[in-house]
Amino acid sequence: MRDVLCTELPFPFSNSNADVYNSISICISHKIADGYSLSKFLNDWAATNRELDFEPSTQFDAASFFPPMDDPPVIPDVVREQCVSRMFNISSYSLGKLKDIVSTNSGIQLALKLLQHLFINVDSTTTTEDEIELAHVVAQLRKAKQHQRDKLKDMSPDKIALHALESINVGVNIILERNYDPYMYSSLCNKGLYKTDFGWGKPISVTLARSPMKNNIVFLDDPSGEGINALITLTEADMLIFQSNKELLEFASPVAYSPERGPSSNPT
């Protein structure tokens, strides 16, 4: 899987037709890096560009923590469908309102639990009314997280990577066999991407290219640094239901989104 990260720099050039903004696009494979590693690499790269005597902190030593496997599990591909991507902003005010419902101070956890609650509503034909309640969703998430903590706390570091791959493999096979509809979440919040400065100024927006996979959600810092942007990819039919959900619109606002230009404050 590859992600394309796009950052828009703060100095426009004008021509007769439009303002053209300089930007940088980065394509990364998850085989070699995750979001945090990408952020560290970008910030070290930028600092090296500004300061010739800068010593990068990034070290390419993951193999010493997660030894390579001779015969890793093969993870089957998930069928890809025609999808659309939309971005929604959850403001700091909305996060504050959510704290009154869910007992956590983590903005990412609040946004995650809200969206999981709403996605259950999208597929409410197979879900009971009690299961749709936000409190029920939160309780199930906490139970699952604690189960993983208990399972991993005594595991040696050299076994964790294999365990993760095997767990993913089992999960994907269950999804394919039972025709489940999984939702995948990741976060690039609080990774310092808005601090990346190659000497031309810090970016005014950071976003991702559209995901080719349905039910994919990525959380990003909003440009103000106070709220959270959620880049959501669903099938066209599911997006029509999701984006008109009254509970969604109570806490989140649609944001004009372009993978080439990033998020804008203008609603779609």
JSON list of N, CA and C in Angstrom, two decimals, residues 185-262:
[
{"chain": "A", "resi": 185, "resn": "TYR", "atom": "N", "xyz": [-8.85, 2.81, 9.91]},
{"chain": "A", "resi": 185, "resn": "TYR", "atom": "CA", "xyz": [-8.54, 4.14, 10.43]},
{"chain": "A", "resi": 185, "resn": "TYR", "atom": "C", "xyz": [-7.03, 4.31, 10.56]},
{"chain": "A", "resi": 186, "resn": "SER", "atom": "N", "xyz": [-6.54, 5.50, 10.24]},
{"chain": "A", "resi": 186, "resn": "SER", "atom": "CA", "xyz": [-5.18, 5.88, 10.58]},
{"chain": "A", "resi": 186, "resn": "SER", "atom": "C", "xyz": [-5.14, 7.36, 10.89]},
{"chain": "A", "resi": 187, "resn": "SER", "atom": "N", "xyz": [-4.07, 7.77, 11.55]},
{"chain": "A", "resi": 187, "resn": "SER", "atom": "CA", "xyz": [-3.97, 9.16, 11.97]},
{"chain": "A", "resi": 187, "resn": "SER", "atom": "C", "xyz": [-2.59, 9.72, 11.65]},
{"chain": "A", "resi": 188, "resn": "LEU", "atom": "N", "xyz": [-2.59, 10.92, 11.07]},
{"chain": "A", "resi": 188, "resn": "LEU", "atom": "CA", "xyz": [-1.35, 11.69, 10.88]},
{"chain": "A", "resi": 188, "resn": "LEU", "atom": "C", "xyz": [-1.37, 12.95, 11.74]},
{"chain": "A", "resi": 189, "resn": "CYS", "atom": "N", "xyz": [-2.23, 12.96, 12.76]},
{"chain": "A", "resi": 189, "resn": "CYS", "atom": "CA", "xyz": [-2.30, 14.11, 13.67]},
{"chain": "A", "resi": 189, "resn": "CYS", "atom": "C", "xyz": [-1.10, 14.11, 14.61]},
{"chain": "A", "resi": 190, "resn": "ASN", "atom": "N", "xyz": [-0.72, 15.31, 15.02]},
{"chain": "A", "resi": 190, "resn": "ASN", "atom": "CA", "xyz": [0.35, 15.49, 16.01]},
{"chain": "A", "resi": 190, "resn": "ASN", "atom": "C", "xyz": [1.66, 14.85, 15.58]},
{"chain": "A", "resi": 191, "resn": "LYS", "atom": "N", "xyz": [1.91, 14.80, 14.28]},
{"chain": "A", "resi": 191, "resn": "LYS", "atom": "CA", "xyz": [3.15, 14.24, 13.77]},
{"chain": "A", "resi": 191, "resn": "LYS", "atom": "C", "xyz": [4.14, 15.32, 13.34]},
{"chain": "A", "resi": 192, "resn": "GLY", "atom": "N", "xyz": [3.77, 16.58, 13.48]},
{"chain": "A", "resi": 192, "resn": "GLY", "atom": "CA", "xyz": [4.69, 17.66, 13.13]},
{"chain": "A", "resi": 192, "resn": "GLY", "atom": "C", "xyz": [4.79, 17.96, 11.65]},
{"chain": "A", "resi": 193, "resn": "LEU", "atom": "N", "xyz": [3.81, 17.52, 10.86]},
{"chain": "A", "resi": 193, "resn": "LEU", "atom": "CA", "xyz": [3.89, 17.75, 9.41]},
{"chain": "A", "resi": 193, "resn": "LEU", "atom": "C", "xyz": [3.79, 19.23, 9.06]},
{"chain": "A", "resi": 194, "resn": "TYR", "atom": "N", "xyz": [3.07, 20.00, 9.89]},
{"chain": "A", "resi": 194, "resn": "TYR", "atom": "CA", "xyz": [2.95, 21.43, 9.62]},
{"chain": "A", "resi": 194, "resn": "TYR", "atom": "C", "xyz": [4.20, 22.20, 10.06]},
{"chain": "A", "resi": 195, "resn": "LYS", "atom": "N", "xyz": [5.17, 21.52, 10.64]},
{"chain": "A", "resi": 195, "resn": "LYS", "atom": "CA", "xyz": [6.44, 22.16, 11.02]},
{"chain": "A", "resi": 195, "resn": "LYS", "atom": "C", "xyz": [7.53, 21.95, 9.98]},
{"chain": "A", "resi": 196, "resn": "THR", "atom": "N", "xyz": [7.23, 21.17, 8.95]},
{"chain": "A", "resi": 196, "resn": "THR", "atom": "CA", "xyz": [8.23, 20.86, 7.93]},
{"chain": "A", "resi": 196, "resn": "THR", "atom": "C", "xyz": [8.55, 22.10, 7.11]},
{"chain": "A", "resi": 197, "resn": "ASP", "atom": "N", "xyz": [9.78, 22.57, 7.20]},
{"chain": "A", "resi": 197, "resn": "ASP", "atom": "CA", "xyz": [10.18, 23.82, 6.53]},
{"chain": "A", "resi": 197, "resn": "ASP", "atom": "C", "xyz": [11.49, 23.60, 5.79]},
{"chain": "A", "resi": 198, "resn": "PHE", "atom": "N", "xyz": [11.42, 23.58, 4.45]},
{"chain": "A", "resi": 198, "resn": "PHE", "atom": "CA", "xyz": [12.60, 23.41, 3.62]},
{"chain": "A", "resi": 198, "resn": "PHE", "atom": "C", "xyz": [13.34, 24.72, 3.40]},
{"chain": "A", "resi": 199, "resn": "GLY", "atom": "N", "xyz": [12.89, 25.78, 4.05]},
{"chain": "A", "resi": 199, "resn": "GLY", "atom": "CA", "xyz": [13.49, 27.09, 3.87]},
{"chain": "A", "resi": 199, "resn": "GLY", "atom": "C", "xyz": [12.59, 28.04, 3.12]},
{"chain": "A", "resi": 200, "resn": "TRP", "atom": "N", "xyz": [11.41, 27.54, 2.70]},
{"chain": "A", "resi": 200, "resn": "TRP", "atom": "CA", "xyz": [10.45, 28.37, 1.95]},
{"chain": "A", "resi": 200, "resn": "TRP", "atom": "C", "xyz": [9.25, 28.74, 2.81]},
{"chain": "A", "resi": 201, "resn": "GLY", "atom": "N", "xyz": [9.27, 28.36, 4.08]},
{"chain": "A", "resi": 201, "resn": "GLY", "atom": "CA", "xyz": [8.13, 28.57, 4.96]},
{"chain": "A", "resi": 201, "resn": "GLY", "atom": "C", "xyz": [7.41, 27.27, 5.24]},
{"chain": "A", "resi": 202, "resn": "LYS", "atom": "N", "xyz": [6.68, 27.24, 6.33]},
{"chain": "A", "resi": 202, "resn": "LYS", "atom": "CA", "xyz": [5.94, 26.03, 6.71]},
{"chain": "A", "resi": 202, "resn": "LYS", "atom": "C", "xyz": [4.70, 25.88, 5.83]},
{"chain": "A", "resi": 203, "resn": "PRO", "atom": "N", "xyz": [4.24, 24.66, 5.62]},
{"chain": "A", "resi": 203, "resn": "PRO", "atom": "CA", "xyz": [3.07, 24.44, 4.74]},
{"chain": "A", "resi": 203, "resn": "PRO", "atom": "C", "xyz": [1.80, 25.06, 5.31]},
{"chain": "A", "resi": 204, "resn": "ILE", "atom": "N", "xyz": [0.93, 25.53, 4.41]},
{"chain": "A", "resi": 204, "resn": "ILE", "atom": "CA", "xyz": [-0.35, 26.07, 4.85]},
{"chain": "A", "resi": 204, "resn": "ILE", "atom": "C", "xyz": [-1.45, 25.01, 4.81]},
{"chain": "A", "resi": 205, "resn": "SER", "atom": "N", "xyz": [-1.18, 23.88, 4.16]},
{"chain": "A", "resi": 205, "resn": "SER", "atom": "CA", "xyz": [-2.13, 22.76, 4.21]},
{"chain": "A", "resi": 205, "resn": "SER", "atom": "C", "xyz": [-1.39, 21.46, 3.93]},
{"chain": "A", "resi": 206, "resn": "VAL", "atom": "N", "xyz": [-1.87, 20.40, 4.53]},
{"chain": "A", "resi": 206, "resn": "VAL", "atom": "CA", "xyz": [-1.31, 19.06, 4.35]},
{"chain": "A", "resi": 206, "resn": "VAL", "atom": "C", "xyz": [-2.48, 18.11, 4.12]},
{"chain": "A", "resi": 207, "resn": "THR", "atom": "N", "xyz": [-2.38, 17.29, 3.10]},
{"chain": "A", "resi": 207, "resn": "THR", "atom": "CA", "xyz": [-3.47, 16.35, 2.83]},
{"chain": "A", "resi": 207, "resn": "THR", "atom": "C", "xyz": [-2.91, 15.09, 2.19]},
{"chain": "A", "resi": 208, "resn": "LEU", "atom": "N", "xyz": [-3.78, 14.16, 1.86]},
{"chain": "A", "resi": 208, "resn": "LEU", "atom": "CA", "xyz": [-3.42, 12.92, 1.20]},
{"chain": "A", "resi": 208, "resn": "LEU", "atom": "C", "xyz": [-4.13, 12.80, -0.13]},
{"chain": "A", "resi": 209, "resn": "ALA", "atom": "N", "xyz": [-3.55, 12.03, -1.02]},
{"chain": "A", "resi": 209, "resn": "ALA", "atom": "CA", "xyz": [-4.25, 11.69, -2.26]},
{"chain": "A", "resi": 209, "resn": "ALA", "atom": "C", "xyz": [-5.45, 10.82, -1.92]},
{"chain": "A", "resi": 210, "resn": "ARG", "atom": "N", "xyz": [-6.39, 10.76, -2.83]},
{"chain": "A", "resi": 210, "resn": "ARG", "atom": "CA", "xyz": [-7.59, 9.94, -2.60]},
{"chain": "A", "resi": 210, "resn": "ARG", "atom": "C", "xyz": [-7.20, 8.47, -2.41]},
{"chain": "A", "resi": 211, "resn": "SER", "atom": "N", "xyz": [-7.88, 7.84, -1.47]},
{"chain": "A", "resi": 211, "resn": "SER", "atom": "CA", "xyz": [-7.64, 6.42, -1.25]},
{"chain": "A", "resi": 211, "resn": "SER", "atom": "C", "xyz": [-8.37, 5.59, -2.30]},
{"chain": "A", "resi": 212, "resn": "PRO", "atom": "N", "xyz": [-7.73, 4.53, -2.81]},
{"chain": "A", "resi": 212, "resn": "PRO", "atom": "CA", "xyz": [-8.42, 3.66, -3.76]},
{"chain": "A", "resi": 212, "resn": "PRO", "atom": "C", "xyz": [-9.31, 2.62, -3.07]},
{"chain": "A", "resi": 213, "resn": "MET", "atom": "N", "xyz": [-9.31, 2.61, -1.73]},
{"chain": "A", "resi": 213, "resn": "MET", "atom": "CA", "xyz": [-10.04, 1.59, -0.99]},
{"chain": "A", "resi": 213, "resn": "MET", "atom": "C", "xyz": [-11.21, 2.20, -0.24]},
{"chain": "A", "resi": 214, "resn": "LYS", "atom": "N", "xyz": [-12.34, 1.53, -0.25]},
{"chain": "A", "resi": 214, "resn": "LYS", "atom": "CA", "xyz": [-13.52, 2.03, 0.46]},
{"chain": "A", "resi": 214, "resn": "LYS", "atom": "C", "xyz": [-13.36, 1.89, 1.97]},
{"chain": "A", "resi": 215, "resn": "ASN", "atom": "N", "xyz": [-14.18, 2.65, 2.70]},
{"chain": "A", "resi": 215, "resn": "ASN", "atom": "CA", "xyz": [-14.22, 2.59, 4.16]},
{"chain": "A", "resi": 215, "resn": "ASN", "atom": "C", "xyz": [-12.86, 2.91, 4.78]},
{"chain": "A", "resi": 216, "resn": "ASN", "atom": "N", "xyz": [-12.19, 3.88, 4.19]},
{"chain": "A", "resi": 216, "resn": "ASN", "atom": "CA", "xyz": [-10.86, 4.28, 4.67]},
{"chain": "A", "resi": 216, "resn": "ASN", "atom": "C", "xyz": [-10.96, 5.68, 5.28]},
{"chain": "A", "resi": 217, "resn": "ILE", "atom": "N", "xyz": [-10.46, 5.84, 6.49]},
{"chain": "A", "resi": 217, "resn": "ILE", "atom": "CA", "xyz": [-10.54, 7.12, 7.20]},
{"chain": "A", "resi": 217, "resn": "ILE", "atom": "C", "xyz": [-9.15, 7.51, 7.68]},
{"chain": "A", "resi": 218, "resn": "VAL", "atom": "N", "xyz": [-8.72, 8.72, 7.36]},
{"chain": "A", "resi": 218, "resn": "VAL", "atom": "CA", "xyz": [-7.44, 9.23, 7.83]},
{"chain": "A", "resi": 218, "resn": "VAL", "atom": "C", "xyz": [-7.68, 10.55, 8.56]},
{"chain": "A", "resi": 219, "resn": "PHE", "atom": "N", "xyz": [-7.17, 10.65, 9.78]},
{"chain": "A", "resi": 219, "resn": "PHE", "atom": "CA", "xyz": [-7.27, 11.89, 10.55]},
{"chain": "A", "resi": 219, "resn": "PHE", "atom": "C", "xyz": [-6.03, 12.74, 10.30]},
{"chain": "A", "resi": 220, "resn": "LEU", "atom": "N", "xyz": [-6.26, 14.04, 10.08]},
{"chain": "A", "resi": 220, "resn": "LEU", "atom": "CA", "xyz": [-5.17, 14.99, 9.83]},
{"chain": "A", "resi": 220, "resn": "LEU", "atom": "C", "xyz": [-5.39, 16.22, 10.70]},
{"chain": "A", "resi": 221, "resn": "ASP", "atom": "N", "xyz": [-4.30, 16.87, 11.10]},
{"chain": "A", "resi": 221, "resn": "ASP", "atom": "CA", "xyz": [-4.43, 18.16, 11.77]},
{"chain": "A", "resi": 221, "resn": "ASP", "atom": "C", "xyz": [-5.10, 19.14, 10.82]},
{"chain": "A", "resi": 222, "resn": "ASP", "atom": "N", "xyz": [-5.99, 19.99, 11.34]},
{"chain": "A", "resi": 222, "resn": "ASP", "atom": "CA", "xyz": [-6.48, 21.05, 10.47]},
{"chain": "A", "resi": 222, "resn": "ASP", "atom": "C", "xyz": [-5.47, 22.20, 10.51]},
{"chain": "A", "resi": 223, "resn": "PRO", "atom": "N", "xyz": [-5.47, 23.08, 9.50]},
{"chain": "A", "resi": 223, "resn": "PRO", "atom": "CA", "xyz": [-4.44, 24.12, 9.41]},
{"chain": "A", "resi": 223, "resn": "PRO", "atom": "C", "xyz": [-4.36, 25.01, 10.64]},
{"chain": "A", "resi": 224, "resn": "SER", "atom": "N", "xyz": [-5.46, 25.18, 11.37]},
{"chain": "A", "resi": 224, "resn": "SER", "atom": "CA", "xyz": [-5.44, 26.04, 12.56]},
{"chain": "A", "resi": 224, "resn": "SER", "atom": "C", "xyz": [-4.71, 25.38, 13.72]},
{"chain": "A", "resi": 225, "resn": "GLY", "atom": "N", "xyz": [-4.58, 24.05, 13.67]},
{"chain": "A", "resi": 225, "resn": "GLY", "atom": "CA", "xyz": [-3.94, 23.33, 14.75]},
{"chain": "A", "resi": 225, "resn": "GLY", "atom": "C", "xyz": [-4.84, 23.05, 15.93]},
{"chain": "A", "resi": 226, "resn": "GLU", "atom": "N", "xyz": [-6.11, 23.41, 15.82]},
{"chain": "A", "resi": 226, "resn": "GLU", "atom": "CA", "xyz": [-7.02, 23.26, 16.96]},
{"chain": "A", "resi": 226, "resn": "GLU", "atom": "C", "xyz": [-8.02, 22.12, 16.77]},
{"chain": "A", "resi": 227, "resn": "GLY", "atom": "N", "xyz": [-8.48, 21.91, 15.55]},
{"chain": "A", "resi": 227, "resn": "GLY", "atom": "CA", "xyz": [-9.45, 20.85, 15.29]},
{"chain": "A", "resi": 227, "resn": "GLY", "atom": "C", "xyz": [-8.81, 19.68, 14.58]},
{"chain": "A", "resi": 228, "resn": "ILE", "atom": "N", "xyz": [-9.66, 18.81, 14.04]},
{"chain": "A", "resi": 228, "resn": "ILE", "atom": "CA", "xyz": [-9.20, 17.62, 13.33]},
{"chain": "A", "resi": 228, "resn": "ILE", "atom": "C", "xyz": [-9.96, 17.52, 12.01]},
{"chain": "A", "resi": 229, "resn": "ASN", "atom": "N", "xyz": [-9.23, 17.24, 10.93]},
{"chain": "A", "resi": 229, "resn": "ASN", "atom": "CA", "xyz": [-9.84, 16.93, 9.65]},
{"chain": "A", "resi": 229, "resn": "ASN", "atom": "C", "xyz": [-9.90, 15.42, 9.48]},
{"chain": "A", "resi": 230, "resn": "ALA", "atom": "N", "xyz": [-11.02, 14.92, 8.99]},
{"chain": "A", "resi": 230, "resn": "ALA", "atom": "CA", "xyz": [-11.16, 13.50, 8.71]},
{"chain": "A", "resi": 230, "resn": "ALA", "atom": "C", "xyz": [-11.38, 13.32, 7.22]},
{"chain": "A", "resi": 231, "resn": "LEU", "atom": "N", "xyz": [-10.43, 12.67, 6.55]},
{"chain": "A", "resi": 231, "resn": "LEU", "atom": "CA", "xyz": [-10.54, 12.36, 5.13]},
{"chain": "A", "resi": 231, "resn": "LEU", "atom": "C", "xyz": [-11.18, 10.98, 5.02]},
{"chain": "A", "resi": 232, "resn": "ILE", "atom": "N", "xyz": [-12.40, 10.93, 4.49]},
{"chain": "A", "resi": 232, "resn": "ILE", "atom": "CA", "xyz": [-13.22, 9.72, 4.52]},
{"chain": "A", "resi": 232, "resn": "ILE", "atom": "C", "xyz": [-13.50, 9.25, 3.10]},
{"chain": "A", "resi": 233, "resn": "THR", "atom": "N", "xyz": [-13.24, 7.97, 2.84]},
{"chain": "A", "resi": 233, "resn": "THR", "atom": "CA", "xyz": [-13.49, 7.38, 1.53]},
{"chain": "A", "resi": 233, "resn": "THR", "atom": "C", "xyz": [-14.53, 6.26, 1.68]},
{"chain": "A", "resi": 234, "resn": "LEU", "atom": "N", "xyz": [-15.64, 6.41, 0.97]},
{"chain": "A", "resi": 234, "resn": "LEU", "atom": "CA", "xyz": [-16.72, 5.42, 1.01]},
{"chain": "A", "resi": 234, "resn": "LEU", "atom": "C", "xyz": [-17.20, 5.15, -0.41]},
{"chain": "A", "resi": 235, "resn": "THR", "atom": "N", "xyz": [-18.04, 4.14, -0.57]},
{"chain": "A", "resi": 235, "resn": "THR", "atom": "CA", "xyz": [-18.71, 3.97, -1.85]},
{"chain": "A", "resi": 235, "resn": "THR", "atom": "C", "xyz": [-19.65, 5.16, -2.05]},
{"chain": "A", "resi": 236, "resn": "GLU", "atom": "N", "xyz": [-20.01, 5.42, -3.29]},
{"chain": "A", "resi": 236, "resn": "GLU", "atom": "CA", "xyz": [-20.88, 6.56, -3.57]},
{"chain": "A", "resi": 236, "resn": "GLU", "atom": "C", "xyz": [-22.21, 6.44, -2.82]},
{"chain": "A", "resi": 237, "resn": "ALA", "atom": "N", "xyz": [-22.77, 5.23, -2.78]},
{"chain": "A", "resi": 237, "resn": "ALA", "atom": "CA", "xyz": [-24.07, 5.03, -2.10]},
{"chain": "A", "resi": 237, "resn": "ALA", "atom": "C", "xyz": [-23.95, 5.30, -0.60]},
{"chain": "A", "resi": 238, "resn": "ASP", "atom": "N", "xyz": [-22.89, 4.78, 0.02]},
{"chain": "A", "resi": 238, "resn": "ASP", "atom": "CA", "xyz": [-22.71, 4.99, 1.46]},
{"chain": "A", "resi": 238, "resn": "ASP", "atom": "C", "xyz": [-22.41, 6.45, 1.78]},
{"chain": "A", "resi": 239, "resn": "MET", "atom": "N", "xyz": [-21.67, 7.12, 0.90]},
{"chain": "A", "resi": 239, "resn": "MET", "atom": "CA", "xyz": [-21.34, 8.53, 1.17]},
{"chain": "A", "resi": 239, "resn": "MET", "atom": "C", "xyz": [-22.59, 9.39, 1.14]},
{"chain": "A", "resi": 240, "resn": "LEU", "atom": "N", "xyz": [-23.53, 9.08, 0.24]},
{"chain": "A", "resi": 240, "resn": "LEU", "atom": "CA", "xyz": [-24.78, 9.85, 0.19]},
{"chain": "A", "resi": 240, "resn": "LEU", "atom": "C", "xyz": [-25.54, 9.76, 1.51]},
{"chain": "A", "resi": 241, "resn": "ILE", "atom": "N", "xyz": [-25.54, 8.57, 2.11]},
{"chain": "A", "resi": 241, "resn": "ILE", "atom": "CA", "xyz": [-26.20, 8.39, 3.41]},
{"chain": "A", "resi": 241, "resn": "ILE", "atom": "C", "xyz": [-25.41, 9.09, 4.51]},
{"chain": "A", "resi": 242, "resn": "PHE", "atom": "N", "xyz": [-24.10, 8.87, 4.50]},
{"chain": "A", "resi": 242, "resn": "PHE", "atom": "CA", "xyz": [-23.24, 9.37, 5.58]},
{"chain": "A", "resi": 242, "resn": "PHE", "atom": "C", "xyz": [-23.22, 10.89, 5.65]},
{"chain": "A", "resi": 243, "resn": "GLN", "atom": "N", "xyz": [-23.02, 11.56, 4.51]},
{"chain": "A", "resi": 243, "resn": "GLN", "atom": "CA", "xyz": [-22.83, 13.01, 4.54]},
{"chain": "A", "resi": 243, "resn": "GLN", "atom": "C", "xyz": [-24.11, 13.78, 4.85]},
{"chain": "A", "resi": 244, "resn": "SER", "atom": "N", "xyz": [-25.25, 13.10, 4.82]},
{"chain": "A", "resi": 244, "resn": "SER", "atom": "CA", "xyz": [-26.51, 13.75, 5.17]},
{"chain": "A", "resi": 244, "resn": "SER", "atom": "C", "xyz": [-26.98, 13.42, 6.59]},
{"chain": "A", "resi": 245, "resn": "ASN", "atom": "N", "xyz": [-26.15, 12.68, 7.32]},
{"chain": "A", "resi": 245, "resn": "ASN", "atom": "CA", "xyz": [-26.51, 12.29, 8.68]},
{"chain": "A", "resi": 245, "resn": "ASN", "atom": "C", "xyz": [-26.55, 13.52, 9.59]},
{"chain": "A", "resi": 246, "resn": "LYS", "atom": "N", "xyz": [-27.69, 13.74, 10.25]},
{"chain": "A", "resi": 246, "resn": "LYS", "atom": "CA", "xyz": [-27.85, 14.94, 11.08]},
{"chain": "A", "resi": 246, "resn": "LYS", "atom": "C", "xyz": [-26.88, 14.96, 12.26]},
{"chain": "A", "resi": 247, "resn": "GLU", "atom": "N", "xyz": [-26.58, 13.79, 12.81]},
{"chain": "A", "resi": 247, "resn": "GLU", "atom": "CA", "xyz": [-25.65, 13.74, 13.94]},
{"chain": "A", "resi": 247, "resn": "GLU", "atom": "C", "xyz": [-24.23, 14.08, 13.50]},
{"chain": "A", "resi": 248, "resn": "LEU", "atom": "N", "xyz": [-23.85, 13.65, 12.29]},
{"chain": "A", "resi": 248, "resn": "LEU", "atom": "CA", "xyz": [-22.55, 14.04, 11.74]},
{"chain": "A", "resi": 248, "resn": "LEU", "atom": "C", "xyz": [-22.46, 15.55, 11.63]},
{"chain": "A", "resi": 249, "resn": "LEU", "atom": "N", "xyz": [-23.48, 16.17, 11.03]},
{"chain": "A", "resi": 249, "resn": "LEU", "atom": "CA", "xyz": [-23.46, 17.60, 10.78]},
{"chain": "A", "resi": 249, "resn": "LEU", "atom": "C", "xyz": [-23.56, 18.42, 12.06]},
{"chain": "A", "resi": 250, "resn": "GLU", "atom": "N", "xyz": [-23.98, 17.78, 13.15]},
{"chain": "A", "resi": 250, "resn": "GLU", "atom": "CA", "xyz": [-23.99, 18.46, 14.45]},
{"chain": "A", "resi": 250, "resn": "GLU", "atom": "C", "xyz": [-22.57, 18.68, 14.96]},
{"chain": "A", "resi": 251, "resn": "PHE", "atom": "N", "xyz": [-21.67, 17.74, 14.63]},
{"chain": "A", "resi": 251, "resn": "PHE", "atom": "CA", "xyz": [-20.31, 17.80, 15.16]},
{"chain": "A", "resi": 251, "resn": "PHE", "atom": "C", "xyz": [-19.25, 18.11, 14.11]},
{"chain": "A", "resi": 252, "resn": "ALA", "atom": "N", "xyz": [-19.54, 17.92, 12.84]},
{"chain": "A", "resi": 252, "resn": "ALA", "atom": "CA", "xyz": [-18.53, 18.07, 11.79]},
{"chain": "A", "resi": 252, "resn": "ALA", "atom": "C", "xyz": [-19.06, 18.90, 10.64]},
{"chain": "A", "resi": 253, "resn": "SER", "atom": "N", "xyz": [-18.15, 19.60, 9.97]},
{"chain": "A", "resi": 253, "resn": "SER", "atom": "CA", "xyz": [-18.51, 20.45, 8.83]},
{"chain": "A", "resi": 253, "resn": "SER", "atom": "C", "xyz": [-17.79, 19.94, 7.59]},
{"chain": "A", "resi": 254, "resn": "PRO", "atom": "N", "xyz": [-18.48, 19.85, 6.44]},
{"chain": "A", "resi": 254, "resn": "PRO", "atom": "CA", "xyz": [-17.81, 19.46, 5.21]},
{"chain": "A", "resi": 254, "resn": "PRO", "atom": "C", "xyz": [-16.79, 20.50, 4.79]},
{"chain": "A", "resi": 255, "resn": "VAL", "atom": "N", "xyz": [-15.67, 20.03, 4.25]},
{"chain": "A", "resi": 255, "resn": "VAL", "atom": "CA", "xyz": [-14.58, 20.90, 3.83]},
{"chain": "A", "resi": 255, "resn": "VAL", "atom": "C", "xyz": [-14.29, 20.63, 2.36]},
{"chain": "A", "resi": 256, "resn": "ALA", "atom": "N", "xyz": [-14.12, 21.70, 1.58]},
{"chain": "A", "resi": 256, "resn": "ALA", "atom": "CA", "xyz": [-13.74, 21.52, 0.18]},
{"chain": "A", "resi": 256, "resn": "ALA", "atom": "C", "xyz": [-12.40, 20.81, 0.13]},
{"chain": "A", "resi": 257, "resn": "TYR", "atom": "N", "xyz": [-12.34, 19.71, -0.62]},
{"chain": "A", "resi": 257, "resn": "TYR", "atom": "CA", "xyz": [-11.14, 18.87, -0.62]},
{"chain": "A", "resi": 257, "resn": "TYR", "atom": "C", "xyz": [-10.67, 18.61, -2.04]},
{"chain": "A", "resi": 258, "resn": "SER", "atom": "N", "xyz": [-9.37, 18.81, -2.23]},
{"chain": "A", "resi": 258, "resn": "SER", "atom": "CA", "xyz": [-8.72, 18.44, -3.49]},
{"chain": "A", "resi": 258, "resn": "SER", "atom": "C", "xyz": [-7.37, 17.85, -3.15]},
{"chain": "A", "resi": 259, "resn": "PRO", "atom": "N", "xyz": [-7.05, 16.64, -3.63]},
{"chain": "A", "resi": 259, "resn": "PRO", "atom": "CA", "xyz": [-5.75, 16.05, -3.32]},
{"chain": "A", "resi": 259, "resn": "PRO", "atom": "C", "xyz": [-4.60, 16.86, -3.88]},
{"chain": "A", "resi": 260, "resn": "GLU", "atom": "N", "xyz": [-4.88, 17.72, -4.87]},
{"chain": "A", "resi": 260, "resn": "GLU", "atom": "CA", "xyz": [-3.82, 18.56, -5.43]},
{"chain": "A", "resi": 260, "resn": "GLU", "atom": "C", "xyz": [-3.64, 19.84, -4.63]},
{"chain": "A", "resi": 261, "resn": "ARG", "atom": "N", "xyz": [-4.74, 20.36, -4.03]},
{"chain": "A", "resi": 261, "resn": "ARG", "atom": "CA", "xyz": [-4.68, 21.65, -3.35]},
{"chain": "A", "resi": 261, "resn": "ARG", "atom": "C", "xyz": [-4.88, 21.56, -1.85]},
{"chain": "A", "resi": 262, "resn": "GLY", "atom": "N", "xyz": [-5.33, 20.40, -1.37]},
{"chain": "A", "resi": 262, "resn": "GLY", "atom": "CA", "xyz": [-5.53, 20.24, 0.06]},
{"chain": "A", "resi": 262, "resn": "GLY", "atom": "C", "xyz": [-6.86, 20.79, 0.51]}
]
